[in-house]
C-alpha cells in the first residue's frame, strides 16, 4: 500500500461459500485484519453461510404453501445475521475491534417490495462513527428496511448490491467482491471448463451478463457501480491473486465482438395466440402480471393479422402457475385467444460491446444452432446482446457451442 492509500476506505463483500464454515470465517477474519493492519478503513458485507438461504426457504415451505412475503423476508434475513456476528467474533479473536450491524441498524432504506426490494437511501452516520473509532464495520448483506420498518430482502444474490450501494454511499472508490471463483469468466467456469478469466470488463457488458444469467454478480450491484463510478473487483476468497475489474468502457482497450456468453435454465415460455389486435391488449397482459409481482424477461410480439395477434414472453419457472392464473382471467374477459406454455426452456445469450459496430454476430449464432439442429423459439436483441430461447434440453450444448464459435477461450483478455 502506498502512503496515500493509508486510511483509504474499502468495502469487501464475502459470499456464501467464502463464509461457509467456521474455518472459512476465520480465514476471512485474517484477510480483513490484513487490510485493517495496513491502515485501511474496512467495511465488510457478508452473505449467509453456505446454502443457509436455500435451507430457510425449504423450512418455510414446510409450514405454509404460500408463506407471507413479509414473514419470508423476516426469515431469510436471519441467515446474514448469523454470519455478521460470527465474523465479528472471529475478528475479536485475532485482536481486531469490529462491530456488526443489520441492514436496519445502518438504515439501509428500501422500497416495500418484499423479496426483491430496491435500496433507496443509506444513512452512513452509524458506520462512519464506528470507522472513526478504528473499528471494522460488518454489515449484513441482502437486507434493508422499508419506511414502515419492515425487514426487506433484495433478491437472491443481493448481498453484492448491499456492498456496492454501501461503497457508493460511503464514497469508497473500490468494492471487492470475494467469491468462490477467480473473477468474471467468459462464461460460468463450472459449466464450461474452457472459460477464460477476464482482467477487465465494462459496466455495460457486465450488466447484460449479470441480467442474462451470469450469477457471479447481482445485476443491481453493477447498476449502482456504474451510476456512482465504483470499481468492482471480483476475486477469489481462497487466494490472493487479482481477479476481474468492472470499469467504465473507456478503460477497456480491446473491444471484443463477443465478451461473454450466458445460459439461463430456470425459465418458461408463455404464448398468447389469437388475442385481439388493438390498443391496450399488451398493457392489460403485463399490468395483470405486474400486479401479481411477476417479472417478465423476454417479450416478442408478432405483426397482427386479421385483427388478431400473438404475444410470447418468458417468466421464471416458479412463476408459471400464477402467470397462467392471471392470464386465464384476461382471456375470459376478451372472449378470444388461447394460451400455450413451454415449461422448460433455456435462454442462451452472447454479449459484447463490439456488436455496436460489427454485424454478422447474429448470423454466426443462428448458423451454429442450425448445424446442431437446435431450434430457436424466440430471439431478442439489444445494442450489445443477442438472446435466443431454445428447448432446455439443448441449453448446455448451446452454451458450449457459442463459447467455441466466438473463440472465447483463445482471445486475449
Ligand atoms: P457468492 O456466494 O460468492 O455470491 P455466487 O454463487 O453468487 O457466489 O457466484 C459465484 C458463482 O457464479 C460461481 O461459482 C460460478 O459458478 C457462477 N458464474 C456464473 N457465470 C459466471 C461467470 N461468467 N464468471 C464467473 N462465475 C460465474
Ligand atoms: N444469502 C442470499 C442468497 O443466498 C444473498 C446472497 O448470498 O447474496 O441469495
Ligand atoms: Mg452471489
PDB file of N, CA and C in Angstrom, residues 9 12 37 54 76 96 99 115 126 137 151 167 177 181 195 208 222 224 271 309 321 325 329 348-349 359 376 393 395:
ATOM      1  N   UNK A   9     -10.716   4.011   2.358  1.00  0.00           N
ATOM      2  CA  UNK A   9     -11.874   3.208   2.729  1.00  0.00           C
ATOM      3  C   UNK A   9     -12.085   2.117   1.694  1.00  0.00           C
ATOM      4  N   UNK A  12     -15.530  -4.649   1.373  1.00  0.00           N
ATOM      5  CA  UNK A  12     -15.236  -6.020   0.949  1.00  0.00           C
ATOM      6  C   UNK A  12     -16.463  -6.890   1.210  1.00  0.00           C
ATOM      7  N   UNK A  37      -4.780  -3.785   9.419  1.00  0.00           N
ATOM      8  CA  UNK A  37      -3.432  -3.519   9.933  1.00  0.00           C
ATOM      9  C   UNK A  37      -2.645  -2.587   9.014  1.00  0.00           C
ATOM     10  N   UNK A  54     -31.147 -21.192   1.063  1.00  0.00           N
ATOM     11  CA  UNK A  54     -31.960 -22.265   0.457  1.00  0.00           C
ATOM     12  C   UNK A  54     -32.653 -23.067   1.551  1.00  0.00           C
ATOM     13  N   UNK A  76     -35.613 -14.972   5.989  1.00  0.00           N
ATOM     14  CA  UNK A  76     -34.377 -15.051   5.186  1.00  0.00           C
ATOM     15  C   UNK A  76     -33.278 -14.131   5.698  1.00  0.00           C
ATOM     16  N   UNK A  96      -8.791  -7.660  16.519  1.00  0.00           N
ATOM     17  CA  UNK A  96      -9.286  -6.508  15.742  1.00  0.00           C
ATOM     18  C   UNK A  96     -10.622  -6.054  16.321  1.00  0.00           C
ATOM     19  N   UNK A  99     -17.437  -4.409  14.762  1.00  0.00           N
ATOM     20  CA  UNK A  99     -18.819  -4.348  15.243  1.00  0.00           C
ATOM     21  C   UNK A  99     -19.754  -4.712  14.095  1.00  0.00           C
ATOM     22  N   UNK A 115     -38.908  -9.434  -0.888  1.00  0.00           N
ATOM     23  CA  UNK A 115     -38.149 -10.440  -1.648  1.00  0.00           C
ATOM     24  C   UNK A 115     -37.447  -9.880  -2.893  1.00  0.00           C
ATOM     25  N   UNK A 126     -23.904   5.942  11.183  1.00  0.00           N
ATOM     26  CA  UNK A 126     -23.545   4.906  12.157  1.00  0.00           C
ATOM     27  C   UNK A 126     -22.211   4.257  11.766  1.00  0.00           C
ATOM     28  N   UNK A 137     -16.336  -2.373  10.351  1.00  0.00           N
ATOM     29  CA  UNK A 137     -17.800  -2.464  10.378  1.00  0.00           C
ATOM     30  C   UNK A 137     -18.245  -3.646   9.535  1.00  0.00           C
ATOM     31  N   UNK A 151     -38.593  -5.541   7.697  1.00  0.00           N
ATOM     32  CA  UNK A 151     -37.350  -6.031   7.106  1.00  0.00           C
ATOM     33  C   UNK A 151     -37.635  -6.481   5.676  1.00  0.00           C
ATOM     34  N   UNK A 167     -20.590   1.048  -0.720  1.00  0.00           N
ATOM     35  CA  UNK A 167     -19.365   1.669  -1.248  1.00  0.00           C
ATOM     36  C   UNK A 167     -19.714   3.027  -1.851  1.00  0.00           C
ATOM     37  N   UNK A 177     -15.478  -7.897  -4.321  1.00  0.00           N
ATOM     38  CA  UNK A 177     -16.459  -8.967  -4.162  1.00  0.00           C
ATOM     39  C   UNK A 177     -15.672 -10.278  -4.128  1.00  0.00           C
ATOM     40  N   UNK A 181     -14.897 -18.265  -7.191  1.00  0.00           N
ATOM     41  CA  UNK A 181     -14.155 -18.395  -8.463  1.00  0.00           C
ATOM     42  C   UNK A 181     -13.165 -17.226  -8.526  1.00  0.00           C
ATOM     43  N   UNK A 195     -13.678 -21.886 -20.075  1.00  0.00           N
ATOM     44  CA  UNK A 195     -13.951 -20.459 -19.852  1.00  0.00           C
ATOM     45  C   UNK A 195     -12.663 -19.740 -19.457  1.00  0.00           C
ATOM     46  N   UNK A 208     -25.286  -6.632 -18.665  1.00  0.00           N
ATOM     47  CA  UNK A 208     -26.014  -7.567 -19.534  1.00  0.00           C
ATOM     48  C   UNK A 208     -25.755  -9.006 -19.090  1.00  0.00           C
ATOM     49  N   UNK A 222     -24.208  -3.916 -10.274  1.00  0.00           N
ATOM     50  CA  UNK A 222     -23.481  -3.321 -11.404  1.00  0.00           C
ATOM     51  C   UNK A 222     -24.125  -1.978 -11.773  1.00  0.00           C
ATOM     52  N   UNK A 224     -25.549   0.101  -9.688  1.00  0.00           N
ATOM     53  CA  UNK A 224     -25.043   1.063  -8.699  1.00  0.00           C
ATOM     54  C   UNK A 224     -23.609   1.464  -9.019  1.00  0.00           C
ATOM     55  N   UNK A 271     -47.125 -18.302 -24.426  1.00  0.00           N
ATOM     56  CA  UNK A 271     -47.564 -17.646 -25.662  1.00  0.00           C
ATOM     57  C   UNK A 271     -49.065 -17.454 -25.615  1.00  0.00           C
ATOM     58  N   UNK A 309     -53.547 -11.268 -32.901  1.00  0.00           N
ATOM     59  CA  UNK A 309     -52.109 -11.144 -32.674  1.00  0.00           C
ATOM     60  C   UNK A 309     -51.589 -12.250 -31.755  1.00  0.00           C
ATOM     61  N   UNK A 321     -47.242 -20.945 -12.831  1.00  0.00           N
ATOM     62  CA  UNK A 321     -48.629 -21.246 -12.448  1.00  0.00           C
ATOM     63  C   UNK A 321     -49.406 -19.966 -12.131  1.00  0.00           C
ATOM     64  N   UNK A 325     -52.752 -18.379 -14.086  1.00  0.00           N
ATOM     65  CA  UNK A 325     -53.980 -17.999 -13.372  1.00  0.00           C
ATOM     66  C   UNK A 325     -54.412 -16.580 -13.780  1.00  0.00           C
ATOM     67  N   UNK A 329     -57.831 -15.271 -16.571  1.00  0.00           N
ATOM     68  CA  UNK A 329     -58.863 -14.260 -16.294  1.00  0.00           C
ATOM     69  C   UNK A 329     -58.959 -13.275 -17.464  1.00  0.00           C
ATOM     70  N   UNK A 348     -30.167 -18.625 -24.088  1.00  0.00           N
ATOM     71  CA  UNK A 348     -28.701 -18.511 -24.271  1.00  0.00           C
ATOM     72  C   UNK A 348     -28.427 -17.158 -24.906  1.00  0.00           C
ATOM     73  N   UNK A 349     -27.383 -16.498 -24.447  1.00  0.00           N
ATOM     74  CA  UNK A 349     -27.111 -15.146 -24.929  1.00  0.00           C
ATOM     75  C   UNK A 349     -25.629 -14.933 -25.165  1.00  0.00           C
ATOM     76  N   UNK A 359     -21.548  -6.169 -37.736  1.00  0.00           N
ATOM     77  CA  UNK A 359     -22.712  -7.017 -37.984  1.00  0.00           C
ATOM     78  C   UNK A 359     -22.287  -8.479 -38.018  1.00  0.00           C
ATOM     79  N   UNK A 376     -34.653 -22.438 -32.673  1.00  0.00           N
ATOM     80  CA  UNK A 376     -34.757 -21.177 -31.927  1.00  0.00           C
ATOM     81  C   UNK A 376     -36.231 -20.788 -31.846  1.00  0.00           C
ATOM     82  N   UNK A 393     -33.424 -28.694 -22.919  1.00  0.00           N
ATOM     83  CA  UNK A 393     -32.612 -29.889 -23.153  1.00  0.00           C
ATOM     84  C   UNK A 393     -31.294 -29.551 -23.888  1.00  0.00           C
ATOM     85  N   UNK A 395     -29.733 -26.579 -23.725  1.00  0.00           N
ATOM     86  CA  UNK A 395     -29.109 -25.394 -23.136  1.00  0.00           C
ATOM     87  C   UNK A 395     -27.600 -25.500 -22.976  1.00  0.00           C
TER      88      UNK A 395
END
